[in-house]
């Protein structure tokens, strides 16, 4: 009845597995029929989801959540905001990559990445960590930086990989945040910006925990 009278509130719906957001308005017209007007609100809804996710992660960092929990929230958020992607957080120690959180990637793939030496031309993450910059491999079957890992990428259906260095407070690369898709794909600027934001938050979580560990160590030494 409200629609027929032209007073129905707009209805927001999400379609296509979370890829399409619409606002529907219902307007009553002659003969008791209802006209449905649809407006694309994907940009607004995406921004709302991003802000909600970011606020939740920052709250976790501020409240002292262990970094593994912060990493989990970051990965869940990115995988929700970039449907069909698989994300991972890797830490860099002594020039090698170590898997911190990558639940959507096959365990066998994570086992191969564990302890992988960083360096130029050593996959997206190895290169990003070595060069200290965002690396986009649009097609792992053709990108020379995946020459060592070409068969691995094919085996685990990694068509593309984007990796962003995670930096500590002093600018040192302490890890990487990576996103993988099953098919070759060029990212939009907004997608890279989102992954870069995740990398900043991951670095903040690492810094906070390291400072707390250092303070606890100093306190123990004083008491002893």
Coordinates of N, CA and C in Angstrom, one line a residue:
X1 N 0.8 -1.2 0.0 CA 0.0 0.0 0.0 C 0.9 1.3 0.0
X2 N 1.9 1.2 0.8 CA 2.8 2.4 0.8 C 3.4 2.7 -0.6
X3 N 3.8 1.6 -1.3 CA 4.3 1.8 -2.6 C 3.3 2.4 -3.6
X4 N 2.1 1.9 -3.5 CA 1.0 2.4 -4.3 C 0.8 3.8 -4.1
X5 N 0.9 4.3 -2.8 CA 0.7 5.7 -2.5 C 2.0 6.5 -2.8
X6 N 3.1 5.9 -3.2 CA 4.3 6.6 -3.5 C 5.1 7.0 -2.3
X7 N 4.9 6.3 -1.1 CA 5.6 6.7 0.1 C 6.5 5.6 0.6
X8 N 6.8 4.6 -0.1 CA 7.6 3.5 0.4 C 9.0 4.0 0.5
X9 N 9.7 3.5 1.6 CA 11.1 3.8 1.9 C 11.9 3.0 0.9
X10 N 13.1 3.6 0.5 CA 14.0 2.9 -0.5 C 14.5 1.7 0.2
X11 N 14.8 0.7 -0.6 CA 15.3 -0.6 -0.1 C 16.6 -0.9 -0.8
X12 N 17.6 -1.2 0.1 CA 19.0 -1.5 -0.4 C 19.2 -3.0 -0.5
X13 N 19.6 -3.4 -1.7 CA 19.8 -4.9 -1.9 C 21.2 -5.1 -2.4
X14 N 21.8 -6.3 -2.1 CA 23.1 -6.7 -2.6 C 22.9 -7.9 -3.5
X15 N 23.4 -7.9 -4.7 CA 23.2 -9.0 -5.7 C 24.6 -9.5 -6.1
X16 N 24.5 -10.5 -6.9 CA 25.7 -11.1 -7.6 C 26.9 -11.4 -6.6
X17 N 26.5 -12.0 -5.5 CA 27.5 -12.4 -4.6 C 28.3 -11.3 -3.9
X18 N 27.6 -10.2 -3.7 CA 28.2 -9.0 -3.1 C 28.9 -8.1 -4.1
X19 N 28.8 -8.3 -5.4 CA 29.4 -7.4 -6.3 C 28.5 -6.3 -6.8
X20 N 27.3 -6.3 -6.5 CA 26.4 -5.3 -7.0 C 25.5 -4.8 -5.9
X21 N 25.5 -3.5 -5.6 CA 24.6 -2.9 -4.6 C 23.6 -1.9 -5.3
X22 N 22.4 -2.1 -5.0 CA 21.3 -1.2 -5.6 C 20.4 -0.6 -4.5
X23 N 19.9 0.6 -4.8 CA 18.9 1.2 -4.0 C 17.6 1.1 -4.9
X24 N 16.6 0.5 -4.3 CA 15.3 0.4 -5.0 C 14.3 1.3 -4.4
X25 N 13.6 2.1 -5.3 CA 12.5 2.9 -4.9 C 11.3 2.5 -5.6
X26 N 10.2 2.5 -4.9 CA 8.9 2.0 -5.4 C 7.9 3.1 -5.5
X27 N 7.4 3.4 -6.7 CA 6.5 4.5 -6.9 C 5.2 4.0 -7.5
X28 N 4.1 4.3 -6.8 CA 2.8 3.9 -7.3 C 2.4 4.7 -8.5
X29 N 1.8 4.0 -9.5 CA 1.4 4.7 -10.8 C -0.1 4.2 -11.0
X30 N -0.6 4.8 -12.1 CA -2.1 4.5 -12.4 C -2.3 3.1 -12.6
X31 N -3.5 2.7 -12.2 CA -4.0 1.3 -12.4 C -3.5 0.4 -11.3
X32 N -2.9 0.9 -10.2 CA -2.5 0.1 -9.1 C -1.1 -0.5 -9.3
X33 N -0.5 -0.2 -10.4 CA 0.8 -0.8 -10.7 C 1.9 0.0 -9.9
X34 N 3.1 -0.7 -9.8 CA 4.2 -0.1 -9.0 C 5.4 0.0 -10.0
X35 N 6.0 1.2 -10.0 CA 7.2 1.4 -10.8 C 8.4 1.3 -9.9
X36 N 9.4 0.4 -10.3 CA 10.6 0.2 -9.5 C 11.7 1.0 -10.1
X37 N 12.3 1.9 -9.3 CA 13.5 2.6 -9.8 C 14.7 2.1 -9.1
X38 N 15.7 1.7 -9.9 CA 17.0 1.2 -9.3 C 18.1 2.1 -9.5
X39 N 18.9 2.3 -8.4 CA 20.1 3.2 -8.5 C 21.3 2.5 -8.0
X40 N 22.4 2.5 -8.8 CA 23.6 1.9 -8.4 C 24.3 2.7 -7.2
X41 N 24.5 2.0 -6.1 CA 25.1 2.7 -4.9 C 26.4 1.9 -4.5
X42 N 27.0 1.2 -5.5 CA 28.1 0.4 -5.2 C 29.3 1.2 -4.6
X43 N 29.5 2.4 -5.1 CA 30.7 3.2 -4.6 C 30.4 3.6 -3.1
X44 N 29.2 4.0 -2.8 CA 28.9 4.4 -1.5 C 29.0 3.3 -0.5
X45 N 28.4 2.1 -0.9 CA 28.4 1.0 0.0 C 29.8 0.4 0.2
X46 N 30.6 0.5 -0.9 CA 32.0 0.0 -0.8 C 32.8 0.9 0.2
X47 N 32.6 2.2 0.2 CA 33.3 3.1 1.1 C 32.8 2.8 2.5
X48 N 31.5 2.6 2.7 CA 31.0 2.3 4.0 C 31.6 1.0 4.6
X49 N 31.7 0.0 3.8 CA 32.3 -1.2 4.2 C 33.8 -1.1 4.6
X50 N 34.5 -0.3 3.7 CA 35.9 -0.1 4.0 C 36.1 0.7 5.3
X51 N 35.3 1.7 5.5 CA 35.5 2.5 6.8 C 35.1 1.7 8.0
X52 N 34.1 0.8 7.9 CA 33.7 -0.1 9.0 C 34.8 -1.0 9.3
X53 N 35.4 -1.7 8.3 CA 36.5 -2.6 8.4 C 37.7 -1.9 9.0
X54 N 38.1 -0.8 8.5 CA 39.3 -0.1 9.0 C 39.1 0.3 10.4
X55 N 37.9 0.8 10.8 CA 37.7 1.2 12.2 C 37.8 0.0 13.1
X56 N 37.3 -1.1 12.7 CA 37.3 -2.3 13.5 C 38.8 -2.8 13.7
X57 N 39.6 -2.7 12.7 CA 41.0 -3.1 12.8 C 41.7 -2.1 13.7
X58 N 41.5 -0.8 13.5 CA 42.2 0.1 14.4 C 41.8 0.0 15.8
X59 N 40.5 -0.3 16.1 CA 40.1 -0.6 17.4 C 40.8 -1.8 18.0
X60 N 41.0 -2.8 17.2 CA 41.7 -4.0 17.7 C 43.1 -3.7 18.0
X61 N 43.8 -2.9 17.2 CA 45.2 -2.5 17.5 C 45.3 -1.7 18.8
X62 N 44.3 -0.7 18.9 CA 44.4 0.2 20.1 C 44.1 -0.6 21.4
X63 N 43.2 -1.6 21.3 CA 42.9 -2.4 22.5 C 43.9 -3.5 22.8
X64 N 45.0 -3.6 22.0 CA 46.0 -4.5 22.3 C 45.8 -5.9 21.8
X65 N 45.0 -6.1 20.8 CA 44.9 -7.5 20.2 C 46.2 -8.0 19.7
X66 N 46.5 -9.3 19.9 CA 47.7 -9.8 19.3 C 47.7 -9.6 17.8
X67 N 48.9 -9.5 17.3 CA 49.0 -9.1 15.9 C 48.4 -10.2 15.0
X68 N 48.4 -11.5 15.4 CA 47.9 -12.5 14.6 C 46.3 -12.3 14.5
X69 N 45.7 -11.8 15.5 CA 44.3 -11.5 15.4 C 44.0 -10.3 14.5
X70 N 44.9 -9.3 14.5 CA 44.8 -8.2 13.6 C 45.0 -8.6 12.2
X71 N 46.0 -9.5 12.0 CA 46.2 -10.0 10.6 C 45.0 -10.7 10.1
X72 N 44.3 -11.5 11.0 CA 43.1 -12.3 10.6 C 42.0 -11.3 10.2
X73 N 41.8 -10.2 10.9 CA 40.8 -9.2 10.6 C 41.1 -8.5 9.3
X74 N 42.4 -8.2 9.0 CA 42.8 -7.6 7.8 C 42.5 -8.5 6.6
X75 N 42.9 -9.8 6.7 CA 42.7 -10.7 5.6 C 41.2 -10.9 5.3
X76 N 40.4 -11.1 6.4 CA 39.0 -11.3 6.2 C 38.4 -10.1 5.5
X77 N 38.8 -8.9 5.9 CA 38.3 -7.7 5.4 C 38.6 -7.5 3.9
X78 N 39.8 -7.8 3.5 CA 40.3 -7.6 2.1 C 39.5 -8.6 1.3
X79 N 39.4 -9.9 1.8 CA 38.7 -10.9 1.0 C 37.2 -10.6 0.8
X80 N 36.7 -9.9 1.8 CA 35.2 -9.5 1.6 C 35.1 -8.3 0.7
X81 N 36.0 -7.4 0.7 CA 36.0 -6.2 -0.1 C 36.4 -6.4 -1.5
X82 N 37.2 -7.5 -1.7 CA 37.7 -7.8 -3.1 C 37.2 -9.3 -3.4
X83 N 35.9 -9.5 -3.7 CA 35.4 -10.8 -3.9 C 36.3 -11.7 -4.8
X84 N 36.4 -12.9 -4.5 CA 37.1 -13.9 -5.2 C 38.6 -13.9 -5.0
X85 N 39.1 -13.0 -4.2 CA 40.6 -12.9 -4.0 C 40.9 -13.8 -2.8
X86 N 42.2 -14.1 -2.7 CA 42.8 -14.8 -1.6 C 44.0 -13.9 -1.1
X87 N 44.0 -13.6 0.2 CA 45.0 -12.7 0.7 C 45.9 -13.4 1.7
X88 N 47.1 -12.7 1.9 CA 48.0 -13.3 2.8 C 48.9 -12.2 3.5
X89 N 49.3 -12.4 4.7 CA 50.3 -11.6 5.4 C 51.5 -12.4 5.6
X90 N 52.7 -11.9 5.1 CA 53.9 -12.6 5.3 C 54.8 -11.6 6.1
X91 N 55.6 -12.2 7.0 CA 56.6 -11.4 7.7 C 58.0 -11.7 7.1
X92 N 58.9 -10.7 7.2 CA 60.3 -10.9 6.7 C 61.2 -10.9 7.9
X93 N 62.0 -12.0 8.0 CA 63.0 -12.1 9.0 C 64.2 -12.7 8.4
X94 N 65.3 -11.9 8.6 CA 66.6 -12.3 8.1 C 66.6 -12.6 6.6
X95 N 65.9 -11.8 5.9 CA 65.9 -11.9 4.4 C 65.0 -13.0 3.8
X96 N 64.1 -13.5 4.7 CA 63.3 -14.6 4.2 C 61.8 -14.4 4.6
X97 N 60.9 -14.9 3.8 CA 59.5 -14.8 4.0 C 59.0 -15.8 4.9
X98 N 58.1 -15.4 5.9 CA 57.5 -16.4 6.8 C 56.0 -16.1 6.8
X99 N 55.2 -17.2 6.6 CA 53.7 -17.0 6.6 C 53.2 -16.7 7.9
X100 N 52.5 -15.5 8.0 CA 51.9 -15.1 9.3 C 50.4 -15.4 9.3
X101 N 49.7 -15.2 8.1 CA 48.3 -15.5 8.1 C 47.9 -15.6 6.6
X102 N 47.5 -16.8 6.2 CA 47.0 -17.0 4.8 C 46.1 -18.2 4.8
X103 N 44.9 -18.1 5.4 CA 44.0 -19.2 5.6 C 43.3 -19.7 4.3
X104 N 43.2 -18.8 3.3 CA 42.5 -19.1 2.1 C 43.4 -19.8 1.0
X105 N 44.7 -19.7 1.2 CA 45.6 -20.4 0.3 C 45.9 -21.8 0.7
X106 N 46.1 -22.7 -0.3 CA 46.4 -24.1 0.1 C 47.6 -24.2 1.0
X107 N 47.5 -25.1 1.9 CA 48.6 -25.3 2.9 C 49.9 -25.7 2.1
X108 N 49.8 -26.5 1.1 CA 51.0 -26.8 0.3 C 51.7 -25.6 -0.3
X109 N 50.9 -24.6 -0.7 CA 51.5 -23.4 -1.3 C 52.2 -22.6 -0.2
X110 N 51.5 -22.5 1.0 CA 52.1 -21.8 2.1 C 53.4 -22.5 2.6
X111 N 53.4 -23.8 2.5 CA 54.7 -24.5 2.9 C 55.8 -24.2 1.9
X112 N 55.5 -24.0 0.7 CA 56.5 -23.7 -0.3 C 57.0 -22.2 -0.1
X113 N 56.1 -21.3 0.3 CA 56.5 -19.9 0.5 C 57.3 -19.8 1.8
X114 N 57.0 -20.6 2.8 CA 57.7 -20.5 4.1 C 59.2 -20.6 3.9
X115 N 59.9 -19.5 4.4 CA 61.3 -19.5 4.3 C 61.9 -19.1 3.0
X116 N 61.1 -18.7 2.0 CA 61.5 -18.3 0.7 C 62.4 -17.1 0.8
X117 N 63.5 -17.1 0.2 CA 64.4 -15.9 0.2 C 63.9 -14.8 -0.6
X118 N 63.9 -13.6 -0.1 CA 63.5 -12.4 -0.8 C 64.5 -12.1 -1.9
X119 N 64.1 -11.3 -2.9 CA 65.0 -10.9 -3.9 C 64.3 -10.5 -5.2
X120 N 64.9 -9.7 -6.0 CA 64.3 -9.2 -7.2 C 64.0 -10.4 -8.1
X121 N 62.8 -10.5 -8.7 CA 62.5 -11.6 -9.5 C 62.0 -12.9 -8.8
X122 N 61.8 -12.8 -7.5 CA 61.4 -14.0 -6.7 C 59.9 -13.8 -6.3
X123 N 59.1 -13.9 -7.3 CA 57.6 -13.8 -7.0 C 57.3 -12.4 -6.7
X124 N 56.0 -12.2 -6.5 CA 55.5 -10.8 -6.1 C 56.0 -10.4 -4.7
X125 N 55.8 -11.3 -3.8 CA 56.2 -10.9 -2.4 C 57.7 -10.8 -2.2
X126 N 58.5 -11.8 -2.8 CA 59.9 -11.7 -2.7 C 60.5 -10.4 -3.3
X127 N 59.9 -10.0 -4.4 CA 60.3 -8.8 -5.1 C 59.9 -7.6 -4.3
X128 N 58.6 -7.5 -3.8 CA 58.1 -6.4 -3.1 C 59.0 -6.2 -1.8
X129 N 59.3 -7.2 -1.1 CA 60.1 -7.1 0.1 C 61.5 -6.6 -0.2
X130 N 62.1 -7.1 -1.3 CA 63.5 -6.7 -1.7 C 63.6 -5.3 -2.2
X131 N 62.6 -4.9 -3.0 CA 62.6 -3.6 -3.6 C 61.9 -2.5 -2.8
X132 N 61.1 -2.9 -1.8 CA 60.4 -2.0 -1.0 C 59.3 -1.2 -1.7
X133 N 58.7 -1.8 -2.7 CA 57.6 -1.1 -3.4 C 56.5 -2.1 -3.8
X134 N 55.4 -1.5 -4.1 CA 54.2 -2.4 -4.6 C 54.6 -3.1 -5.9
X135 N 54.3 -4.3 -5.9 CA 54.6 -5.1 -7.1 C 53.2 -5.7 -7.6
X136 N 52.9 -5.5 -8.9 CA 51.7 -6.0 -9.5 C 52.2 -7.0 -10.6
X137 N 51.8 -8.3 -10.5 CA 52.1 -9.3 -11.5 C 50.7 -9.6 -12.1
X138 N 50.4 -9.1 -13.2 CA 49.0 -9.2 -13.8 C 48.8 -10.6 -14.3
X139 N 49.8 -11.3 -14.7 CA 49.7 -12.6 -15.3 C 50.9 -13.5 -14.9
X140 N 50.8 -14.3 -13.9 CA 51.9 -15.1 -13.4 C 52.5 -16.0 -14.5
X141 N 51.7 -16.4 -15.5 CA 52.2 -17.3 -16.5 C 53.1 -16.6 -17.5
X142 N 53.1 -15.3 -17.5 CA 54.0 -14.5 -18.4 C 55.0 -13.6 -17.7
X143 N 54.7 -13.3 -16.4 CA 55.6 -12.3 -15.7 C 56.9 -13.0 -15.4
X144 N 58.0 -12.4 -15.7 CA 59.3 -12.9 -15.5 C 59.6 -13.1 -14.0
X145 N 59.0 -12.3 -13.2 CA 59.3 -12.4 -11.7 C 58.7 -13.7 -11.1
X146 N 57.9 -14.4 -11.9 CA 57.4 -15.7 -11.5 C 58.0 -16.9 -12.2
X147 N 59.2 -16.6 -12.8 CA 59.8 -17.7 -13.6 C 60.2 -18.9 -12.7
X148 N 60.7 -18.6 -11.5 CA 61.0 -19.7 -10.6 C 59.8 -20.4 -10.1
X149 N 58.7 -19.7 -10.0 CA 57.5 -20.3 -9.4 C 56.4 -20.5 -10.4
X150 N 56.7 -20.6 -11.7 CA 55.7 -20.7 -12.7 C 54.8 -22.0 -12.5
X151 N 55.5 -23.1 -12.2 CA 54.7 -24.3 -12.1 C 53.9 -24.3 -10.8
X152 N 54.4 -23.7 -9.8 CA 53.7 -23.5 -8.5 C 52.4 -22.7 -8.7
X153 N 52.6 -21.6 -9.4 CA 51.4 -20.7 -9.7 C 50.3 -21.5 -10.5
X154 N 50.8 -22.3 -11.5 CA 49.8 -23.0 -12.3 C 49.1 -24.1 -11.4
X155 N 49.9 -24.8 -10.6 CA 49.4 -25.9 -9.8 C 48.3 -25.4 -8.8
X156 N 48.5 -24.2 -8.2 CA 47.6 -23.7 -7.2 C 46.7 -22.6 -7.8
X157 N 46.6 -22.5 -9.1 CA 45.7 -21.5 -9.8 C 45.9 -20.1 -9.3
X158 N 47.1 -19.6 -9.4 CA 47.4 -18.2 -9.0 C 47.7 -17.5 -10.3
X159 N 46.6 -16.9 -10.8 CA 46.7 -16.2 -12.1 C 47.4 -14.8 -12.1
X160 N 47.2 -14.2 -10.9 CA 47.9 -12.9 -10.7 C 48.2 -12.7 -9.3
X161 N 49.1 -11.8 -9.0 CA 49.5 -11.5 -7.6 C 49.9 -10.0 -7.4
X162 N 49.3 -9.4 -6.4 CA 49.7 -8.0 -6.1 C 50.3 -8.0 -4.7
X163 N 51.4 -7.5 -4.5 CA 52.1 -7.5 -3.2 C 52.6 -6.1 -2.8
X164 N 52.3 -5.8 -1.5 CA 52.7 -4.5 -1.0 C 53.6 -4.7 0.2
X165 N 54.7 -4.0 0.3 CA 55.6 -4.1 1.4 C 54.9 -3.6 2.7
X166 N 55.1 -4.3 3.8 CA 54.7 -3.8 5.1 C 55.9 -3.2 5.8
X167 N 55.8 -2.0 6.3 CA 56.9 -1.3 6.8 C 56.8 -1.1 8.3
X168 N 57.9 -1.1 9.0 CA 58.0 -0.8 10.4 C 58.0 0.8 10.6
X169 N 58.0 1.2 11.8 CA 58.0 2.6 12.1 C 59.2 3.3 11.5
X170 N 60.3 2.6 11.4 CA 61.6 3.2 10.9 C 61.7 3.1 9.3
X171 N 60.6 2.6 8.7 CA 60.6 2.4 7.3 C 61.2 1.1 6.8
X172 N 61.7 0.3 7.7 CA 62.2 -1.0 7.3 C 61.1 -1.9 6.8
X173 N 61.3 -2.7 5.8 CA 60.3 -3.7 5.3 C 60.3 -4.9 6.3
X174 N 59.2 -5.1 6.9 CA 59.1 -6.2 7.9 C 58.1 -7.2 7.4
X175 N 57.5 -7.1 6.3 CA 56.6 -8.1 5.7 C 56.0 -7.6 4.4
X176 N 55.0 -8.4 4.0 CA 54.3 -8.1 2.8 C 52.8 -8.4 3.0
X177 N 52.0 -7.7 2.3 CA 50.5 -8.0 2.3 C 50.2 -8.3 0.8
X178 N 49.7 -9.5 0.5 CA 49.5 -9.9 -0.9 C 48.1 -10.3 -1.1
X179 N 47.7 -10.1 -2.4 CA 46.4 -10.5 -2.9 C 46.5 -11.3 -4.1
X180 N 45.9 -12.5 -4.2 CA 45.9 -13.3 -5.4 C 44.5 -13.6 -6.0
X181 N 44.5 -13.7 -7.3 CA 43.3 -14.1 -8.0 C 43.6 -15.3 -8.9
X182 N 42.6 -16.1 -9.1 CA 42.8 -17.3 -9.9 C 43.0 -17.0 -11.4
X183 N 42.5 -15.9 -11.9 CA 42.7 -15.5 -13.3 C 43.6 -14.3 -13.4
X184 N 44.3 -14.2 -14.6 CA 45.1 -13.0 -14.8 C 44.2 -11.7 -14.7
X185 N 44.7 -10.7 -14.0 CA 43.9 -9.5 -13.8 C 44.7 -8.3 -13.5
X186 N 44.3 -7.2 -14.0 CA 44.9 -5.9 -13.7 C 44.1 -5.2 -12.7
X187 N 44.7 -4.8 -11.6 CA 43.9 -4.2 -10.5 C 43.6 -2.7 -10.8
X188 N 42.4 -2.3 -10.3 CA 42.1 -0.8 -10.4 C 42.9 -0.1 -9.3
X189 N 43.1 1.2 -9.6 CA 43.8 2.0 -8.6 C 43.2 1.9 -7.2
X190 N 41.9 1.9 -7.1 CA 41.2 1.8 -5.8 C 41.5 0.5 -5.1
X191 N 41.7 -0.6 -5.9 CA 42.0 -1.9 -5.3 C 43.4 -1.9 -4.7
X192 N 44.4 -1.3 -5.4 CA 45.8 -1.2 -4.9 C 45.8 -0.3 -3.7
X193 N 45.1 0.8 -3.7 CA 45.0 1.6 -2.6 C 44.5 0.9 -1.3
X194 N 43.5 0.1 -1.5 CA 43.0 -0.7 -0.4 C 44.0 -1.7 0.2
X195 N 44.7 -2.4 -0.7 CA 45.7 -3.3 -0.2 C 46.9 -2.6 0.5
X196 N 47.2 -1.4 -0.1 CA 48.3 -0.6 0.6 C 47.8 -0.1 1.9
X197 N 46.5 0.2 2.1 CA 46.0 0.5 3.4 C 46.1 -0.6 4.4
X198 N 45.8 -1.8 3.9 CA 45.9 -3.0 4.7 C 47.4 -3.2 5.2
X199 N 48.3 -3.0 4.3 CA 49.7 -3.1 4.6 C 50.2 -2.1 5.7
X200 N 49.6 -0.9 5.6 CA 49.9 0.1 6.7 C 49.4 -0.3 8.0
X201 N 48.2 -0.9 8.1 CA 47.6 -1.3 9.3 C 48.4 -2.5 9.9
X202 N 48.8 -3.4 9.0 CA 49.6 -4.6 9.4 C 50.9 -4.1 10.1
X203 N 51.6 -3.1 9.5 CA 52.8 -2.5 10.0 C 52.5 -1.9 11.4
X204 N 51.4 -1.2 11.5 CA 51.1 -0.6 12.8 C 50.9 -1.7 13.9
X205 N 50.3 -2.8 13.6 CA 50.1 -3.9 14.5 C 51.4 -4.5 14.9
X206 N 52.3 -4.7 14.0 CA 53.6 -5.2 14.3 C 54.4 -4.2 15.2
X207 N 54.4 -3.0 14.9 CA 55.1 -2.0 15.7 C 54.6 -1.9 17.1
X208 N 53.3 -1.9 17.3 CA 52.7 -1.9 18.6 C 53.1 -3.1 19.5
X209 N 53.0 -4.3 18.9 CA 53.4 -5.5 19.6 C 54.9 -5.5 20.0
X210 N 55.7 -5.0 19.0 CA 57.1 -5.0 19.3 C 57.5 -4.0 20.4
X211 N 56.8 -2.9 20.4 CA 57.1 -1.9 21.5 C 56.6 -2.5 22.9
X212 N 55.5 -3.2 22.9 CA 55.0 -3.8 24.1 C 56.0 -4.8 24.6
X213 N 56.5 -5.6 23.7 CA 57.5 -6.7 24.0 C 58.7 -6.1 24.6
X214 N 59.2 -5.0 24.0 CA 60.4 -4.3 24.4 C 60.2 -3.7 25.8
X215 N 59.0 -3.1 26.1 CA 58.7 -2.5 27.4 C 58.7 -3.6 28.4
X216 N 58.1 -4.7 28.1 CA 58.0 -5.8 29.1 C 59.4 -6.4 29.4
X217 N 60.2 -6.5 28.4 CA 61.6 -6.9 28.6 C 62.4 -6.0 29.5
X218 N 62.2 -4.7 29.3 CA 62.9 -3.7 30.1 C 62.4 -3.8 31.6
X219 N 61.1 -3.9 31.7 CA 60.5 -4.1 33.1 C 61.1 -5.3 33.8
X220 N 61.2 -6.4 33.1 CA 61.7 -7.6 33.7 C 63.1 -7.5 34.2
X221 N 63.9 -6.8 33.3 CA 65.3 -6.6 33.7 C 65.5 -5.7 34.9
X222 N 64.6 -4.7 35.0 CA 64.6 -3.8 36.1 C 64.3 -4.5 37.4
X223 N 63.3 -5.4 37.3 CA 62.8 -6.1 38.5 C 63.9 -7.2 38.9
X224 N 64.6 -7.7 38.0 CA 65.6 -8.7 38.3 C 66.8 -8.0 38.9

